[in-house]
Amino acid sequence: MSKYYLNYLDELESEAIFVLREVWAQFQNPVILFSGGKDSILVTHLAKKAFHPCKIPFALMHVDTGHNFPETIAFRDALIDSLGIRLIVGSVQESIDKGRVAEERGKNATRNALQITTLLDAIEEHKVDCAIGGGRRDEEKARAKERFFSHRDDFGQWDPKNQRPELWNLFNGKHFEGEHFRVFPISNWTEMDVWNYILREQIDIPSLYFSHEREVIWRNNSWIPKSEHLIIEAHEEVVRRKIRFRTLGDITITGGIESEADTLSKIVDEVSAMRQTERGNRTDDKRSETAMEDRKKQGYF
């Protein structure tokens, strides 16, 4: 009898699709948290496969900080048009205007943490009981503690020491009114897996991931792109460099790397030789050793 072998990417794909279908079976009003980055694009692509030939049964939810890359917003809008599904946008600027959060000041000011309040307000307003994210355990030590189904209390808070067991791929999505879950279908994927899958499936991604010339400054060991939101000090020089981004966040905190990788194949080759985590160029994660976990406990993605 011939043996049947399953490619490891097919195994990861199958696992993620199983998780997405479990979400649809257990929750009343789930959404996909969509940032325009490669991981949320991947989750959206997997959702297309999971429910084909029907449309994706989830809305996409984007927390708009107002400091996004223009390319990211353009990609988001084009994707929504092609999928024909609903987009929910939570605005950090609206949260600031309403006095729900206070704008940070200073050279390293960011709206990253302000997203927490906007996200939780949007979840409450739209009665979302499950928010599907593209977090992966290899990204950061706090994310390595997450389960596939991650419970949040009625304040949107996460307790890393009080999580439900997930034995034999049995997921418990039961919750009280006001509580919700965050679900991470690609938890077991690595950055290398993501890029190999994007290459195999030929998934469209924003041009920011490919090498291109851009005006940048050197700060916190990264090339930070020049923008109207960036406070540039007198000693900092704006230069043009050929860079690309390994991860996407706000334009004020996302650092690029010098690169010649302008195709998916070249990106795969480059990533295979990397020794630094992809979030190593995110200045918001450099504020403290526990920066990500502290934000997640409060309700961050």
Short mmCIF file of C-alpha atoms in Angstrom, two decimals:
data_model
loop_
_atom_site.label_atom_id
_atom_site.label_comp_id
_atom_site.label_asym_id
_atom_site.label_seq_id
_atom_site.Cartn_x
_atom_site.Cartn_y
_atom_site.Cartn_z
CA MET A 1 0.00 0.00 0.00
CA SER A 2 1.43 3.38 -0.95
CA LYS A 3 2.06 5.91 1.82
CA TYR A 4 0.35 9.27 1.89
CA TYR A 5 2.48 12.29 2.75
CA LEU A 6 1.11 15.71 3.61
CA ASN A 7 3.26 18.77 2.96
CA TYR A 8 3.89 20.75 6.17
CA LEU A 9 2.25 23.84 4.66
CA ASP A 10 -0.85 21.76 3.94
CA GLU A 11 -0.85 20.61 7.58
CA LEU A 12 -0.66 24.20 8.84
CA GLU A 13 -3.34 25.27 6.38
CA SER A 14 -5.62 22.43 7.45
CA GLU A 15 -5.16 23.30 11.15
CA ALA A 16 -5.95 26.98 10.57
CA ILE A 17 -9.04 26.17 8.49
CA PHE A 18 -10.26 23.81 11.23
CA VAL A 19 -9.90 26.62 13.80
CA LEU A 20 -11.75 29.10 11.57
CA ARG A 21 -14.63 26.67 11.09
CA GLU A 22 -14.75 26.07 14.85
CA VAL A 23 -15.12 29.82 15.33
CA TRP A 24 -18.10 29.91 12.96
CA ALA A 25 -19.65 26.94 14.77
CA GLN A 26 -19.24 28.33 18.31
CA PHE A 27 -19.72 32.10 18.08
CA GLN A 28 -22.56 34.38 17.05
CA ASN A 29 -20.72 37.45 15.73
CA PRO A 30 -17.03 36.89 14.97
CA VAL A 31 -14.79 39.31 13.07
CA ILE A 32 -11.29 39.16 11.60
CA LEU A 33 -8.96 41.79 13.03
CA PHE A 34 -7.40 43.24 9.89
CA SER A 35 -4.33 45.47 9.98
CA GLY A 36 -3.25 45.20 6.35
CA GLY A 37 -0.15 43.26 7.39
CA LYS A 38 0.85 39.91 5.93
CA ASP A 39 -0.52 37.85 8.85
CA SER A 40 -4.04 39.33 8.76
CA ILE A 41 -3.97 39.01 4.95
CA LEU A 42 -3.01 35.35 5.37
CA VAL A 43 -5.85 34.74 7.85
CA THR A 44 -8.29 36.37 5.40
CA HIS A 45 -6.99 34.15 2.58
CA LEU A 46 -7.42 31.05 4.77
CA ALA A 47 -10.97 32.15 5.62
CA LYS A 48 -11.71 32.34 1.88
CA LYS A 49 -10.55 28.74 1.53
CA ALA A 50 -12.39 27.60 4.65
CA PHE A 51 -15.80 28.73 3.39
CA HIS A 52 -15.41 28.48 -0.38
CA PRO A 53 -17.49 28.76 -2.55
CA CYS A 54 -19.42 31.05 -0.18
CA LYS A 55 -18.17 34.48 0.84
CA ILE A 56 -16.22 34.86 4.07
CA PRO A 57 -18.93 34.92 6.77
CA PHE A 58 -16.97 37.32 8.98
CA ALA A 59 -16.69 41.07 8.79
CA LEU A 60 -13.20 42.57 8.82
CA MET A 61 -12.44 44.98 11.66
CA HIS A 62 -9.65 47.54 11.34
CA VAL A 63 -8.51 49.86 14.12
CA ASP A 64 -7.42 52.97 12.23
CA THR A 65 -4.87 54.97 14.22
CA GLY A 66 -4.66 57.75 11.64
CA HIS A 67 -0.92 57.06 11.41
CA ASN A 68 -1.11 54.19 8.95
CA PHE A 69 0.99 53.79 5.82
CA PRO A 70 -1.11 55.15 2.91
CA GLU A 71 -0.23 51.98 1.01
CA THR A 72 -1.81 49.87 3.75
CA ILE A 73 -5.14 51.72 3.63
CA ALA A 74 -5.24 51.53 -0.17
CA PHE A 75 -4.56 47.78 -0.03
CA ARG A 76 -7.27 47.29 2.62
CA ASP A 77 -9.92 49.10 0.59
CA ALA A 78 -9.05 47.21 -2.61
CA LEU A 79 -9.21 43.87 -0.79
CA ILE A 80 -12.61 44.65 0.74
CA ASP A 81 -13.96 45.57 -2.70
CA SER A 82 -12.69 42.31 -4.20
CA LEU A 83 -14.11 40.15 -1.38
CA GLY A 84 -17.46 41.92 -1.17
CA ILE A 85 -17.61 41.73 2.62
CA ARG A 86 -18.25 44.26 5.38
CA LEU A 87 -15.52 46.42 6.89
CA ILE A 88 -15.81 47.81 10.43
CA VAL A 89 -13.43 50.69 11.21
CA GLY A 90 -12.65 51.89 14.71
CA SER A 91 -11.00 55.32 14.73
CA VAL A 92 -8.34 56.23 17.30
CA GLN A 93 -8.72 59.87 16.28
CA GLU A 94 -12.40 59.69 17.26
CA SER A 95 -11.40 58.20 20.62
CA ILE A 96 -9.02 61.13 21.15
CA ASP A 97 -11.65 63.68 20.11
CA LYS A 98 -14.17 62.17 22.53
CA GLY A 99 -11.66 62.27 25.39
CA ARG A 100 -11.58 58.48 25.68
CA VAL A 101 -7.76 58.47 25.33
CA ALA A 102 -5.01 61.08 25.51
CA GLU A 103 -2.50 61.64 22.72
CA GLU A 104 1.10 60.86 23.66
CA ARG A 105 3.67 63.64 23.36
CA GLY A 106 7.36 63.75 22.55
CA LYS A 107 9.78 62.33 20.03
CA ASN A 108 8.81 58.70 20.54
CA ALA A 109 5.07 59.31 20.85
CA THR A 110 2.91 56.58 19.34
CA ARG A 111 -0.77 55.78 19.06
CA ASN A 112 -0.13 52.07 19.41
CA ALA A 113 -1.39 51.66 22.99
CA LEU A 114 -4.34 53.96 22.26
CA GLN A 115 -5.72 51.27 19.97
CA ILE A 116 -6.74 49.23 23.02
CA THR A 117 -9.60 51.54 23.99
CA THR A 118 -10.74 51.97 20.37
CA LEU A 119 -10.71 48.20 19.81
CA LEU A 120 -12.64 47.41 22.99
CA ASP A 121 -15.19 50.14 22.21
CA ALA A 122 -15.69 48.71 18.70
CA ILE A 123 -16.08 45.17 20.08
CA GLU A 124 -18.72 46.38 22.53
CA GLU A 125 -20.55 48.58 20.01
CA HIS A 126 -20.82 45.81 17.40
CA LYS A 127 -21.44 43.05 19.99
CA VAL A 128 -18.45 41.04 18.79
CA ASP A 129 -17.99 37.79 20.71
CA CYS A 130 -14.86 36.62 18.90
CA ALA A 131 -12.04 38.59 17.29
CA ILE A 132 -9.81 36.51 15.01
CA GLY A 133 -6.20 37.71 14.87
CA GLY A 134 -3.02 36.87 13.00
CA GLY A 135 -0.80 36.54 16.08
CA ARG A 136 1.86 33.81 15.98
CA ARG A 137 3.74 32.25 18.85
CA ASP A 138 7.15 32.79 17.25
CA GLU A 139 6.72 36.57 17.04
CA GLU A 140 7.15 37.54 20.68
CA LYS A 141 7.33 35.85 24.09
CA ALA A 142 3.95 37.20 25.25
CA ARG A 143 2.26 35.83 22.13
CA ALA A 144 3.90 32.46 22.79
CA LYS A 145 1.67 32.17 25.88
CA GLU A 146 -1.57 32.44 23.91
CA ARG A 147 -3.92 29.53 23.25
CA PHE A 148 -5.79 29.17 19.95
CA PHE A 149 -8.95 30.28 21.81
CA SER A 150 -7.89 33.06 24.19
CA HIS A 151 -10.52 34.22 26.69
CA ARG A 152 -11.05 37.91 27.51
CA ASP A 153 -13.10 39.04 30.52
CA ASP A 154 -15.88 41.64 30.42
CA PHE A 155 -13.24 44.40 30.61
CA GLY A 156 -11.42 42.93 27.59
CA GLN A 157 -8.48 41.89 29.76
CA TRP A 158 -6.29 38.81 29.25
CA ASP A 159 -4.97 36.71 32.13
CA PRO A 160 -2.00 34.64 30.89
CA LYS A 161 -2.09 32.51 34.06
CA ASN A 162 -5.74 31.56 33.68
CA GLN A 163 -6.19 29.95 30.28
CA ARG A 164 -8.26 26.97 29.24
CA PRO A 165 -6.60 23.68 28.26
CA GLU A 166 -6.81 22.68 24.61
CA LEU A 167 -6.42 18.92 24.54
CA TRP A 168 -6.97 16.90 21.35
CA ASN A 169 -7.90 20.10 19.47
CA LEU A 170 -11.02 20.59 21.56
CA PHE A 171 -11.76 24.29 21.95
CA ASN A 172 -14.00 25.77 24.64
CA GLY A 173 -15.60 29.01 23.48
CA LYS A 174 -18.20 29.29 26.26
CA HIS A 175 -18.35 32.72 27.86
CA PHE A 176 -20.62 35.00 29.84
CA GLU A 177 -22.35 38.01 28.32
CA GLY A 178 -19.90 40.87 27.87
CA GLU A 179 -16.89 38.58 27.59
CA HIS A 180 -15.29 37.63 24.30
CA PHE A 181 -12.53 35.54 22.77
CA ARG A 182 -9.49 36.27 20.67
CA VAL A 183 -8.70 33.39 18.31
CA PHE A 184 -5.35 32.85 16.58
CA PRO A 185 -5.62 30.31 13.72
CA ILE A 186 -1.97 30.65 12.64
CA SER A 187 -0.46 30.37 16.13
CA ASN A 188 1.82 27.51 15.09
CA TRP A 189 3.14 29.19 11.94
CA THR A 190 6.58 30.80 11.80
CA GLU A 191 7.58 33.83 9.74
CA MET A 192 9.26 31.42 7.31
CA ASP A 193 6.07 29.37 7.02
CA VAL A 194 4.06 32.51 6.27
CA TRP A 195 6.37 33.60 3.47
CA ASN A 196 6.61 30.11 1.97
CA TYR A 197 2.82 29.89 1.94
CA ILE A 198 2.40 33.38 0.45
CA LEU A 199 4.89 32.37 -2.27
CA ARG A 200 3.11 29.08 -2.93
CA GLU A 201 -0.36 30.64 -3.05
CA GLN A 202 0.81 33.84 -4.78
CA ILE A 203 -1.12 35.98 -2.29
CA ASP A 204 -1.18 39.72 -2.96
CA ILE A 205 0.55 41.78 -0.24
CA PRO A 206 1.29 45.51 0.14
CA SER A 207 4.28 46.86 -1.78
CA LEU A 208 5.84 47.88 1.56
CA TYR A 209 7.07 44.32 2.05
CA PHE A 210 9.19 44.57 -1.10
CA SER A 211 12.44 46.51 -1.40
CA HIS A 212 11.90 50.11 -2.51
CA GLU A 213 13.54 53.50 -2.11
CA ARG A 214 12.21 55.68 0.71
CA GLU A 215 13.20 58.69 2.79
CA VAL A 216 14.13 57.44 6.26
CA ILE A 217 15.99 58.35 9.45
CA TRP A 218 18.11 56.04 11.62
CA ARG A 219 16.55 55.63 15.06
CA ASN A 220 16.52 52.80 17.61
CA ASN A 221 18.67 50.67 15.30
CA SER A 222 16.08 50.80 12.53
CA TRP A 223 15.26 52.87 9.46
CA ILE A 224 12.10 54.80 10.39
CA PRO A 225 10.22 56.26 7.39
CA LYS A 226 9.81 60.00 7.15
CA SER A 227 6.21 61.13 7.48
CA GLU A 228 4.11 64.08 8.60
CA HIS A 229 3.60 62.34 11.95
CA LEU A 230 7.31 61.84 12.72
CA ILE A 231 9.13 64.35 14.96
CA ILE A 232 12.63 64.67 13.53
CA GLU A 233 15.31 66.09 15.82
CA ALA A 234 18.09 68.43 14.69
CA HIS A 235 20.81 65.75 14.81
CA GLU A 236 18.77 63.26 12.76
CA GLU A 237 19.45 63.19 9.03
CA VAL A 238 16.84 62.26 6.43
CA VAL A 239 18.40 59.99 3.79
CA ARG A 240 17.18 57.82 0.95
CA ARG A 241 17.70 54.10 1.35
CA LYS A 242 16.47 50.98 -0.43
CA ILE A 243 14.50 49.27 2.31
CA ARG A 244 11.60 46.94 2.98
CA PHE A 245 9.47 46.19 6.06
CA ARG A 246 9.21 42.78 7.71
CA THR A 247 6.16 43.75 9.77
CA LEU A 248 3.69 46.61 9.43
CA GLY A 249 2.31 48.88 12.13
CA ASP A 250 1.98 52.62 12.45
CA ILE A 251 4.30 54.54 10.15
CA THR A 252 5.91 56.23 13.20
CA ILE A 253 7.03 52.97 14.87
CA THR A 254 7.68 50.54 12.01
CA GLY A 255 11.35 50.18 11.21
CA GLY A 256 12.64 48.99 7.86
CA ILE A 257 15.72 47.01 6.91
CA GLU A 258 18.08 47.64 4.02
CA SER A 259 17.27 45.05 1.42
CA GLU A 260 17.37 44.13 -2.24
CA ALA A 261 14.49 41.65 -1.93
CA ASP A 262 11.95 42.87 -4.48
CA THR A 263 10.25 39.53 -5.21
CA LEU A 264 8.62 36.87 -3.04
CA SER A 265 11.39 34.38 -3.83
CA LYS A 266 14.06 36.87 -2.73
CA ILE A 267 12.12 37.60 0.48
CA VAL A 268 11.99 33.87 1.30
CA ASP A 269 15.77 33.60 0.74
CA GLU A 270 16.41 36.69 2.88
CA VAL A 271 14.17 35.58 5.75
CA SER A 272 15.80 32.14 5.82
CA ALA A 273 19.10 33.80 6.72
CA MET A 274 17.68 36.22 9.32
CA ARG A 275 18.66 35.83 12.98
CA GLN A 276 16.60 38.69 14.41
CA THR A 277 12.87 38.44 15.08
CA GLU A 278 10.65 40.37 12.68
CA ARG A 279 9.34 42.55 15.55
CA GLY A 280 12.90 43.55 16.40
CA ASN A 281 12.35 46.70 14.31
CA ARG A 282 9.18 47.78 16.13
CA THR A 283 9.98 50.63 18.52
CA ASP A 284 6.80 50.04 20.54
CA ASP A 285 8.19 46.66 21.66
CA LYS A 286 11.46 48.26 22.83
CA ARG A 287 9.89 50.33 25.60
CA SER A 288 10.32 47.53 28.15
CA GLU A 289 10.93 43.78 28.38
CA THR A 290 7.22 43.20 28.98
CA ALA A 291 5.80 45.89 26.66
CA MET A 292 3.74 43.48 24.56
CA GLU A 293 2.41 41.45 27.50
CA ASP A 294 1.43 44.59 29.41
CA ARG A 295 -0.58 45.81 26.40
CA LYS A 296 -2.18 42.42 25.84
CA LYS A 297 -3.35 42.20 29.45
CA GLN A 298 -5.22 45.46 28.89
CA GLY A 299 -6.91 44.23 25.72
CA TYR A 300 -4.36 44.70 22.90
CA PHE A 301 -4.49 42.46 19.81
#
